[in-house]
CSV table of C-alpha atoms in Angstrom, one decimal:
chain,number,residue,atom,x,y,z
A,18,MET,CA,-9.5,5.7,71.8
A,19,SER,CA,-9.9,4.1,68.7
A,20,THR,CA,-11.0,0.3,68.7
A,21,THR,CA,-9.8,-0.7,65.4
A,22,GLU,CA,-7.4,-3.5,65.6
A,23,PRO,CA,-3.7,-2.9,63.9
A,24,ALA,CA,-3.3,-4.3,60.4
A,25,THR,CA,-1.5,-7.3,60.2
A,26,SER,CA,1.3,-7.7,57.9
A,27,ALA,CA,-0.6,-10.0,55.1
A,28,GLU,CA,-3.4,-7.4,55.3
A,29,ARG,CA,-1.2,-4.4,54.7
A,30,GLU,CA,0.3,-6.5,51.7
A,31,ASP,CA,-2.8,-7.4,50.3
A,32,ARG,CA,-4.0,-3.2,50.4
A,33,VAL,CA,-0.9,-2.6,48.6
A,34,LEU,CA,-1.4,-5.1,46.2
A,35,GLU,CA,-4.9,-4.0,45.4
A,36,ARG,CA,-3.8,-0.3,45.3
A,37,ILE,CA,-1.1,-1.7,42.3
A,38,ASP,CA,-3.8,-3.6,40.8
A,39,LYS,CA,-6.2,-0.8,40.7
A,40,PHE,CA,-3.2,1.6,39.0
A,41,ARG,CA,-2.5,-1.1,36.6
A,42,GLN,CA,-6.1,-1.4,35.6
A,43,ARG,CA,-6.6,2.3,35.0
A,44,ARG,CA,-6.7,4.0,31.5
A,45,PRO,CA,-3.8,6.1,30.6
A,46,ARG,CA,-5.1,9.7,31.4
A,47,LEU,CA,-4.5,12.6,28.7
A,48,LEU,CA,-2.3,15.1,30.5
A,49,ASP,CA,-0.9,16.9,27.5
A,50,GLU,CA,-2.2,20.4,26.2
A,51,VAL,CA,-1.1,19.6,22.8
A,52,VAL,CA,-1.1,16.6,20.3
A,53,THR,CA,2.5,14.9,20.0
A,54,LEU,CA,3.9,12.3,17.9
A,55,ALA,CA,3.6,10.2,20.7
A,56,HIS,CA,-0.2,10.5,20.3
A,57,GLY,CA,0.0,8.7,17.0
A,58,ALA,CA,2.2,5.8,18.0
A,59,GLY,CA,-0.2,3.2,19.2
A,60,GLY,CA,0.9,3.1,22.9
A,61,LYS,CA,-0.1,5.0,26.2
A,62,SER,CA,-0.3,8.5,24.6
A,63,SER,CA,-2.6,7.0,21.8
A,64,ALA,CA,-4.9,5.4,24.1
A,65,ALA,CA,-5.1,8.4,26.4
A,66,LEU,CA,-6.1,10.7,23.5
A,67,VAL,CA,-8.6,8.3,22.0
A,68,ASP,CA,-10.1,7.8,25.5
A,69,ALA,CA,-10.7,11.4,26.7
A,70,VAL,CA,-11.3,13.0,23.1
A,71,PHE,CA,-12.9,10.6,20.7
A,72,VAL,CA,-14.3,7.9,22.7
A,73,GLU,CA,-15.9,10.7,25.2
A,74,ALA,CA,-17.2,12.6,22.5
A,75,PHE,CA,-18.9,9.6,20.5
A,76,ARG,CA,-19.5,7.1,22.9
A,77,ASN,CA,-21.5,4.1,22.0
A,78,ASP,CA,-21.5,0.6,22.1
A,79,GLU,CA,-19.8,-0.6,19.2
A,80,LEU,CA,-17.1,2.3,19.5
A,81,GLU,CA,-16.2,1.1,23.4
A,82,GLN,CA,-15.1,-2.3,21.9
A,83,LEU,CA,-11.9,-0.5,20.5
A,84,GLY,CA,-11.3,-3.2,18.0
A,85,ASP,CA,-9.5,-3.2,14.9
A,86,ALA,CA,-13.0,-2.9,13.2
A,87,ALA,CA,-16.4,-2.2,14.4
A,88,ALA,CA,-18.7,-5.4,14.4
A,89,LEU,CA,-22.2,-4.3,13.4
A,90,SER,CA,-25.5,-6.2,13.0
A,91,MET,CA,-27.9,-5.6,10.2
A,92,PRO,CA,-31.5,-5.9,10.2
A,93,SER,CA,-31.2,-8.6,8.1
A,94,GLY,CA,-29.3,-10.7,10.8
A,95,GLU,CA,-26.2,-10.3,9.0
A,96,ARG,CA,-23.0,-8.9,10.9
A,97,LEU,CA,-20.6,-6.4,9.3
A,98,ALA,CA,-17.1,-5.2,10.1
A,99,PHE,CA,-16.4,-1.8,9.5
A,100,SER,CA,-12.8,-0.2,9.7
A,101,THR,CA,-10.9,3.0,8.6
A,102,ASP,CA,-7.3,3.9,8.8
A,103,SER,CA,-4.9,6.7,7.5
A,104,TYR,CA,-1.1,6.2,5.9
A,105,VAL,CA,1.4,9.0,6.6
A,106,VAL,CA,4.6,6.8,6.3
A,107,GLN,CA,8.0,8.5,5.0
A,108,PRO,CA,9.7,7.7,3.0
A,109,LEU,CA,6.8,6.7,0.7
A,110,ARG,CA,8.5,3.8,-0.9
A,111,PHE,CA,10.7,1.5,1.2
A,112,PRO,CA,11.9,-1.8,0.6
A,113,GLY,CA,9.1,-4.4,0.4
A,114,GLY,CA,6.8,-1.9,-0.2
A,115,SER,CA,5.0,1.4,-0.5
A,116,ILE,CA,2.3,3.7,1.3
A,117,GLY,CA,-0.1,2.3,-1.5
A,118,HIS,CA,0.6,-1.4,-0.5
A,119,LEU,CA,0.1,-0.5,3.4
A,120,ALA,CA,-3.0,1.6,2.5
A,121,VAL,CA,-4.6,-1.7,1.3
A,122,HIS,CA,-3.0,-4.2,3.3
A,123,GLY,CA,-3.8,-2.3,6.7
A,124,THR,CA,-7.6,-2.0,6.4
A,125,VAL,CA,-7.7,-5.5,4.8
A,126,ASN,CA,-5.9,-6.8,7.6
A,127,ASP,CA,-8.2,-4.8,10.3
A,128,LEU,CA,-11.1,-6.5,8.9
A,129,ALA,CA,-9.7,-10.2,8.7
A,130,VAL,CA,-8.6,-10.2,12.3
A,131,SER,CA,-12.0,-8.9,13.4
A,132,GLY,CA,-13.6,-12.0,12.0
A,133,ALA,CA,-14.6,-10.6,8.5
A,134,ARG,CA,-14.5,-12.7,5.2
A,135,LEU,CA,-13.1,-10.6,2.6
A,136,SER,CA,-11.4,-12.2,-0.2
A,137,GLY,CA,-12.7,-13.3,-3.4
A,138,VAL,CA,-11.0,-16.8,-3.3
A,139,SER,CA,-9.6,-17.8,0.2
A,140,TRP,CA,-6.7,-19.7,0.6
A,141,VAL,CA,-8.6,-22.8,1.8
A,142,GLY,CA,-11.5,-22.1,-0.5
A,143,ARG,CA,-8.7,-22.0,-3.6
A,144,ALA,CA,-7.5,-25.6,-2.2
A,145,ARG,CA,-11.0,-26.7,-2.3
A,146,GLY,CA,-12.7,-24.9,-5.3
A,147,ARG,CA,-14.9,-22.5,-3.1
A,148,LEU,CA,-15.3,-18.9,-4.4
A,149,ARG,CA,-16.5,-16.0,-2.2
A,150,ARG,CA,-17.7,-12.8,-3.4
A,151,PRO,CA,-15.1,-9.6,-2.9
A,152,ARG,CA,-15.7,-7.0,-0.6
A,153,TRP,CA,-15.1,-3.5,-0.8
A,154,LEU,CA,-12.5,-0.6,0.0
A,155,SER,CA,-13.0,3.1,-0.2
A,156,ALA,CA,-9.5,5.4,-0.5
A,157,ALA,CA,-9.2,9.1,0.0
A,158,PHE,CA,-5.9,10.9,-0.9
A,159,VAL,CA,-4.7,14.4,0.4
A,160,ILE,CA,-1.9,15.4,-2.0
A,161,GLU,CA,0.4,18.2,-1.5
A,162,GLU,CA,0.7,20.6,-4.4
A,163,GLY,CA,3.5,20.0,-6.7
A,164,PHE,CA,3.8,16.4,-6.0
A,165,PRO,CA,4.8,14.2,-9.2
A,166,ILE,CA,2.1,12.6,-11.2
A,167,ALA,CA,4.4,10.0,-12.2
A,168,GLU,CA,5.0,9.1,-8.4
A,169,LEU,CA,1.2,9.0,-7.9
A,170,ARG,CA,0.8,6.7,-10.7
A,171,GLU,CA,3.2,4.4,-8.9
A,172,ILE,CA,1.6,4.5,-5.6
A,173,VAL,CA,-2.1,3.9,-7.3
A,174,ALA,CA,-0.8,1.2,-9.3
A,175,ASP,CA,0.9,-0.5,-6.0
A,176,MET,CA,-2.8,0.1,-4.3
A,177,SER,CA,-4.4,-1.8,-7.4
A,178,GLU,CA,-1.8,-4.7,-7.1
A,179,ALA,CA,-2.6,-5.0,-3.2
A,180,ALA,CA,-6.2,-5.0,-4.0
A,181,VAL,CA,-6.0,-7.7,-6.4
A,182,LEU,CA,-3.8,-10.0,-4.2
A,183,SER,CA,-6.4,-9.3,-1.3
A,184,GLY,CA,-9.4,-9.9,-3.2
A,185,VAL,CA,-10.9,-6.8,-2.6
A,186,GLN,CA,-12.2,-4.1,-4.7
A,187,ILE,CA,-11.5,-0.1,-4.4
A,188,VAL,CA,-15.0,1.2,-5.3
A,189,THR,CA,-15.1,4.9,-3.9
A,190,GLY,CA,-12.8,7.7,-3.0
A,191,ASP,CA,-12.1,11.0,-2.9
A,192,THR,CA,-8.9,13.6,-3.7
A,193,LYS,CA,-8.0,16.6,-2.1
A,194,VAL,CA,-5.3,19.1,-2.7
A,195,VAL,CA,-3.6,20.9,-0.4
A,196,GLY,CA,-1.0,24.0,-0.6
A,197,LYS,CA,2.8,23.2,-0.6
A,198,GLY,CA,4.1,22.5,2.6
A,199,ALA,CA,0.7,21.6,4.0
A,200,ALA,CA,1.3,17.7,3.8
A,201,ASP,CA,4.2,15.3,3.5
A,202,GLY,CA,3.7,14.5,0.0
A,203,VAL,CA,0.5,12.6,0.0
A,204,TYR,CA,-1.6,11.0,2.8
A,205,ILE,CA,-4.3,7.8,2.1
A,206,SER,CA,-7.3,7.1,4.2
A,207,THR,CA,-9.1,3.8,3.4
A,208,ALA,CA,-12.1,2.3,4.8
A,209,GLY,CA,-13.4,-1.2,4.4
A,210,VAL,CA,-16.6,-3.5,4.9
A,211,GLY,CA,-16.4,-7.2,5.3
A,212,VAL,CA,-19.3,-9.8,6.3
A,213,ILE,CA,-18.8,-11.8,9.3
A,214,PRO,CA,-19.8,-15.5,8.6
A,215,GLU,CA,-22.6,-16.5,10.9
A,216,GLY,CA,-21.6,-18.1,14.3
A,217,ARG,CA,-18.0,-16.4,14.4
A,218,ARG,CA,-17.0,-14.4,17.1
A,219,LEU,CA,-13.8,-13.1,18.4
A,220,SER,CA,-13.4,-11.3,21.3
A,221,PRO,CA,-11.2,-10.8,24.4
A,222,ASP,CA,-13.9,-12.0,26.9
A,223,LEU,CA,-13.7,-15.4,25.2
A,224,VAL,CA,-10.2,-15.8,26.2
A,225,ARG,CA,-9.5,-18.2,28.9
A,226,ALA,CA,-6.5,-19.2,31.6
A,227,GLY,CA,-4.6,-22.3,29.7
A,228,ASP,CA,-5.4,-20.9,26.1
A,229,LYS,CA,-2.2,-20.4,23.9
A,230,VAL,CA,-0.7,-17.3,22.4
A,231,LEU,CA,0.2,-17.5,18.4
A,232,LEU,CA,2.3,-15.3,16.3
A,233,SER,CA,1.7,-15.7,12.4
A,234,GLY,CA,5.4,-15.1,11.5
A,235,THR,CA,8.6,-12.9,12.4
A,236,ILE,CA,8.0,-9.7,13.8
A,237,GLY,CA,9.6,-6.0,13.6
A,238,ALA,CA,10.4,-6.1,10.0
A,239,HIS,CA,8.3,-3.4,8.7
A,240,GLY,CA,9.4,-0.7,11.3
A,241,MET,CA,12.9,-1.5,11.2
A,242,ALA,CA,12.8,-1.6,7.3
A,243,VAL,CA,11.1,2.0,7.2
A,244,MET,CA,13.5,3.3,9.8
A,245,LEU,CA,16.4,2.3,7.9
A,246,ALA,CA,15.4,3.6,4.7
A,247,ARG,CA,14.9,7.0,5.9
A,248,GLY,CA,18.9,6.8,5.6
A,249,ASP,CA,19.9,9.2,8.8
A,250,LEU,CA,21.2,6.3,10.9
A,251,ALA,CA,23.9,5.1,8.7
A,252,ILE,CA,23.1,1.6,9.4
A,253,GLU,CA,22.6,-0.7,6.0
A,254,ALA,CA,20.8,-3.9,6.6
A,255,ASP,CA,19.2,-6.4,4.3
A,256,ILE,CA,15.6,-6.0,5.8
A,257,ALA,CA,12.3,-5.6,3.9
A,258,SER,CA,8.7,-4.5,5.6
A,259,ASP,CA,6.5,-7.5,5.7
A,260,THR,CA,3.5,-5.8,4.4
A,261,ALA,CA,1.1,-8.1,3.1
A,262,PRO,CA,-2.6,-9.3,3.2
A,263,VAL,CA,-3.5,-11.8,6.0
A,264,ASN,CA,-7.1,-12.7,5.1
A,265,SER,CA,-6.4,-15.8,3.7
A,266,LEU,CA,-3.6,-16.7,6.4
A,267,VAL,CA,-6.7,-15.9,9.2
A,268,GLU,CA,-9.1,-18.0,7.3
A,269,ALA,CA,-6.3,-21.2,7.3
A,270,LEU,CA,-6.2,-20.4,10.9
A,271,LEU,CA,-9.9,-20.4,11.7
A,272,GLU,CA,-10.3,-23.4,9.5
A,273,ALA,CA,-8.0,-25.5,11.8
A,274,ALA,CA,-8.7,-24.1,14.8
A,275,PRO,CA,-12.7,-23.0,15.1
A,276,SER,CA,-12.6,-22.2,18.7
A,277,THR,CA,-9.8,-19.4,18.1
A,278,ARG,CA,-10.6,-16.8,20.7
A,279,TRP,CA,-8.9,-13.4,19.3
A,280,MET,CA,-7.0,-11.8,17.0
A,281,ARG,CA,-5.1,-8.5,16.5
A,282,ASP,CA,-2.7,-7.4,13.8
A,283,ALA,CA,0.5,-6.0,15.5
A,284,THR,CA,1.0,-2.7,13.8
A,285,ARG,CA,1.7,0.5,15.8
A,286,GLY,CA,3.2,-0.4,18.9
A,287,GLY,CA,3.9,-3.8,18.2
A,288,VAL,CA,3.0,-7.2,19.8
A,289,GLY,CA,4.1,-5.7,23.2
A,290,THR,CA,1.2,-3.2,22.8
A,291,VAL,CA,-1.2,-5.3,21.4
A,292,CYS,CA,-0.9,-8.1,23.9
A,293,ASN,CA,-1.3,-5.3,26.9
A,294,GLU,CA,-4.7,-4.4,25.2
A,295,LEU,CA,-5.6,-8.0,25.5
A,296,ALA,CA,-4.4,-8.2,29.2
A,297,HIS,CA,-6.4,-5.2,29.9
A,298,ALA,CA,-9.6,-5.7,28.2
A,299,SER,CA,-9.6,-9.7,29.6
A,300,GLN,CA,-7.6,-9.1,33.0
A,301,LEU,CA,-5.8,-12.1,32.6
A,302,ALA,CA,-2.2,-12.6,32.1
A,303,VAL,CA,-0.4,-12.9,28.8
A,304,ILE,CA,2.8,-14.8,29.2
A,305,ILE,CA,5.4,-14.9,26.4
A,306,ASP,CA,8.5,-16.8,25.9
A,307,GLU,CA,11.1,-15.0,24.6
A,308,HIS,CA,13.2,-17.8,23.0
A,309,SER,CA,9.8,-18.7,20.9
A,310,LEU,CA,9.7,-15.4,19.4
A,311,PRO,CA,10.4,-15.5,15.7
A,312,ILE,CA,12.5,-12.5,14.9
A,313,GLU,CA,15.0,-12.6,11.7
A,314,PRO,CA,18.4,-12.2,12.9
A,315,GLN,CA,19.1,-8.8,11.0
A,316,VAL,CA,16.1,-7.4,12.3
A,317,LEU,CA,17.3,-8.4,16.0
A,318,GLY,CA,20.9,-7.1,15.3
A,319,ALA,CA,19.2,-3.5,14.0
A,320,CYS,CA,17.0,-3.3,17.2
A,321,ASP,CA,20.0,-4.4,19.5
A,322,MET,CA,22.2,-1.6,17.8
A,323,LEU,CA,19.5,1.1,18.2
A,324,GLY,CA,18.3,0.2,21.5
A,325,ILE,CA,15.0,-0.8,20.3
A,326,ASP,CA,13.0,-3.6,21.9
A,327,PRO,CA,11.4,-5.6,18.8
A,328,LEU,CA,8.1,-6.3,20.7
A,329,TYR,CA,7.4,-2.6,20.2
A,330,VAL,CA,8.3,-2.3,16.6
A,331,ALA,CA,5.3,-2.3,14.1
A,332,ASN,CA,4.3,-5.1,11.8
A,333,GLU,CA,2.1,-4.8,8.7
A,334,GLY,CA,1.7,-8.5,7.7
A,335,LYS,CA,1.7,-10.4,11.1
A,336,PHE,CA,-1.0,-11.0,13.8
A,337,VAL,CA,-1.3,-12.3,17.2
A,338,ALA,CA,-3.9,-14.9,17.9
A,339,VAL,CA,-5.4,-16.9,21.1
A,340,VAL,CA,-6.3,-20.1,20.6
A,341,ALA,CA,-7.5,-23.0,22.8
A,342,ALA,CA,-4.6,-25.1,24.0
A,343,GLU,CA,-6.1,-28.4,22.2
A,344,GLU,CA,-6.3,-26.5,18.9
A,345,ALA,CA,-2.9,-24.8,19.5
A,346,ASP,CA,-0.9,-27.2,17.4
A,347,ALA,CA,-3.1,-27.6,14.4
A,348,ALA,CA,-3.4,-23.9,14.2
A,349,VAL,CA,0.6,-23.7,14.0
A,350,ALA,CA,0.4,-26.5,11.4
A,351,ALA,CA,-2.1,-24.5,9.1
A,352,LEU,CA,-0.5,-21.2,9.6
A,353,ARG,CA,3.1,-22.9,8.3
A,354,ALA,CA,1.3,-24.5,5.5
A,355,HIS,CA,0.2,-21.1,4.1
A,356,PRO,CA,2.8,-19.5,2.0
A,357,ARG,CA,3.0,-16.3,4.4
A,358,GLY,CA,2.9,-18.3,7.8
A,359,ALA,CA,6.1,-20.3,7.4
A,360,ASP,CA,7.5,-18.9,10.4
A,361,ALA,CA,4.4,-19.0,12.7
A,362,ALA,CA,4.8,-20.0,16.2
A,363,ALA,CA,3.2,-20.7,19.5
A,364,VAL,CA,5.0,-18.1,21.8
A,365,GLY,CA,3.0,-18.1,25.1
A,366,GLU,CA,0.3,-18.7,27.1
A,367,ILE,CA,-2.5,-16.9,29.1
A,368,LEU,CA,-2.8,-17.3,33.0
A,369,ALA,CA,-5.2,-16.2,35.4
A,370,GLU,CA,-2.4,-14.3,37.3
A,371,PRO,CA,-1.5,-11.6,37.4
A,372,PRO,CA,-4.4,-10.1,36.1
A,373,GLY,CA,-4.2,-7.6,33.5
A,374,ILE,CA,-0.2,-8.0,33.3
A,375,VAL,CA,2.0,-9.0,30.3
A,376,ALA,CA,5.4,-10.7,31.5
A,377,LEU,CA,8.3,-12.0,29.2
A,378,ARG,CA,9.8,-15.2,30.1
A,379,THR,CA,13.6,-14.2,29.3
A,380,SER,CA,16.1,-16.7,27.6
A,381,PHE,CA,18.2,-16.5,30.8
A,382,GLY,CA,15.4,-17.8,33.1
A,383,GLY,CA,14.0,-14.9,34.7
A,384,SER,CA,11.0,-12.4,33.7
A,385,ARG,CA,10.0,-9.1,33.1
A,386,ILE,CA,6.9,-6.9,32.8
A,387,VAL,CA,6.2,-5.8,29.2
A,388,ASP,CA,4.3,-2.4,29.7
A,389,MET,CA,2.4,-0.8,26.9
A,390,LEU,CA,4.5,1.3,24.4
A,391,VAL,CA,5.3,4.8,26.0
A,392,GLY,CA,6.7,7.4,23.9
A,393,ASP,CA,7.4,7.3,19.9
A,394,PRO,CA,10.4,5.5,19.2
A,395,LEU,CA,9.5,4.7,15.6
A,396,PRO,CA,7.2,7.9,14.0
A,397,ARG,CA,5.5,8.0,10.8
A,398,ILE,CA,5.9,3.9,9.9
A,399,CYS,CA,2.1,3.1,8.7
């Protein structure tokens, strides 16, 4: 006979909750035998592919941070941020920008939200007359045979314009040409390096319960602009991509809120997926207030028509930040004073419970779980 006392109802409930927590904390597993478009969407499938293939093969302390850029310590004591990205958007040109703008802005923004100081003249520095040295990007092109030279010139001109606006220089690169049909016009890869100022650190492990979640502006415009520009949905809306550099906006935020904990630009997978990555890394709860989310009416209308949640739509000129509660008002004011931050808002808070979860407080007074993006609702948008 067993002498084990039967579990009480409370004990059984605790065991169920423990199993649920363990399940939620697991990284997605790679079960697919071939690569699908979902593996490039920035959600669960992307995380599974990165974990099972790339992190497994290249494992090291810097890579395992899985941030927008690697933070590297130099023998001199200086810290560098190093990032790389590739761009395969279709169409190559869309309202508000082009693949050339994205190729510069994307890498600049990854470095900026990692704490790197990039621009030749910062927004704060411009006001105070302080100059900062430009930092550097590389650019590599894979061009399909038959691609028009005139169109290539336009894309490169867009990159030059974006680099000047961002205060960076494109200092090296590479060009490859592949046979007709082997690429989708042109693919661009960029990498960048920036210097992280002494004493500056942004990390999920700095996030604390009670901190506030900020958005630097309206969300969803880029993904919807690209999707509608393809012309196969028979929907007309005045929506332009938000592609823009955020480096000077980041500096304005850090000047006003020096205790800023963490930042990410909400590109593939959108705000919802970025918040899930934060919740998983910090093992805290990220609670978003639906009524506080800044979304342009035309973007919200297009999302509603297509059944797409704007929280999962990509952005190319916006970031999510977590700041100390006592600095939140100053942070929002500083962002709104910047030309690209007029719609910045405090949109939520960090709680201790339930750990690892993102929840949305709805406008109707309820709440729902916001999971990491599943599938690929908006392919090839960056």
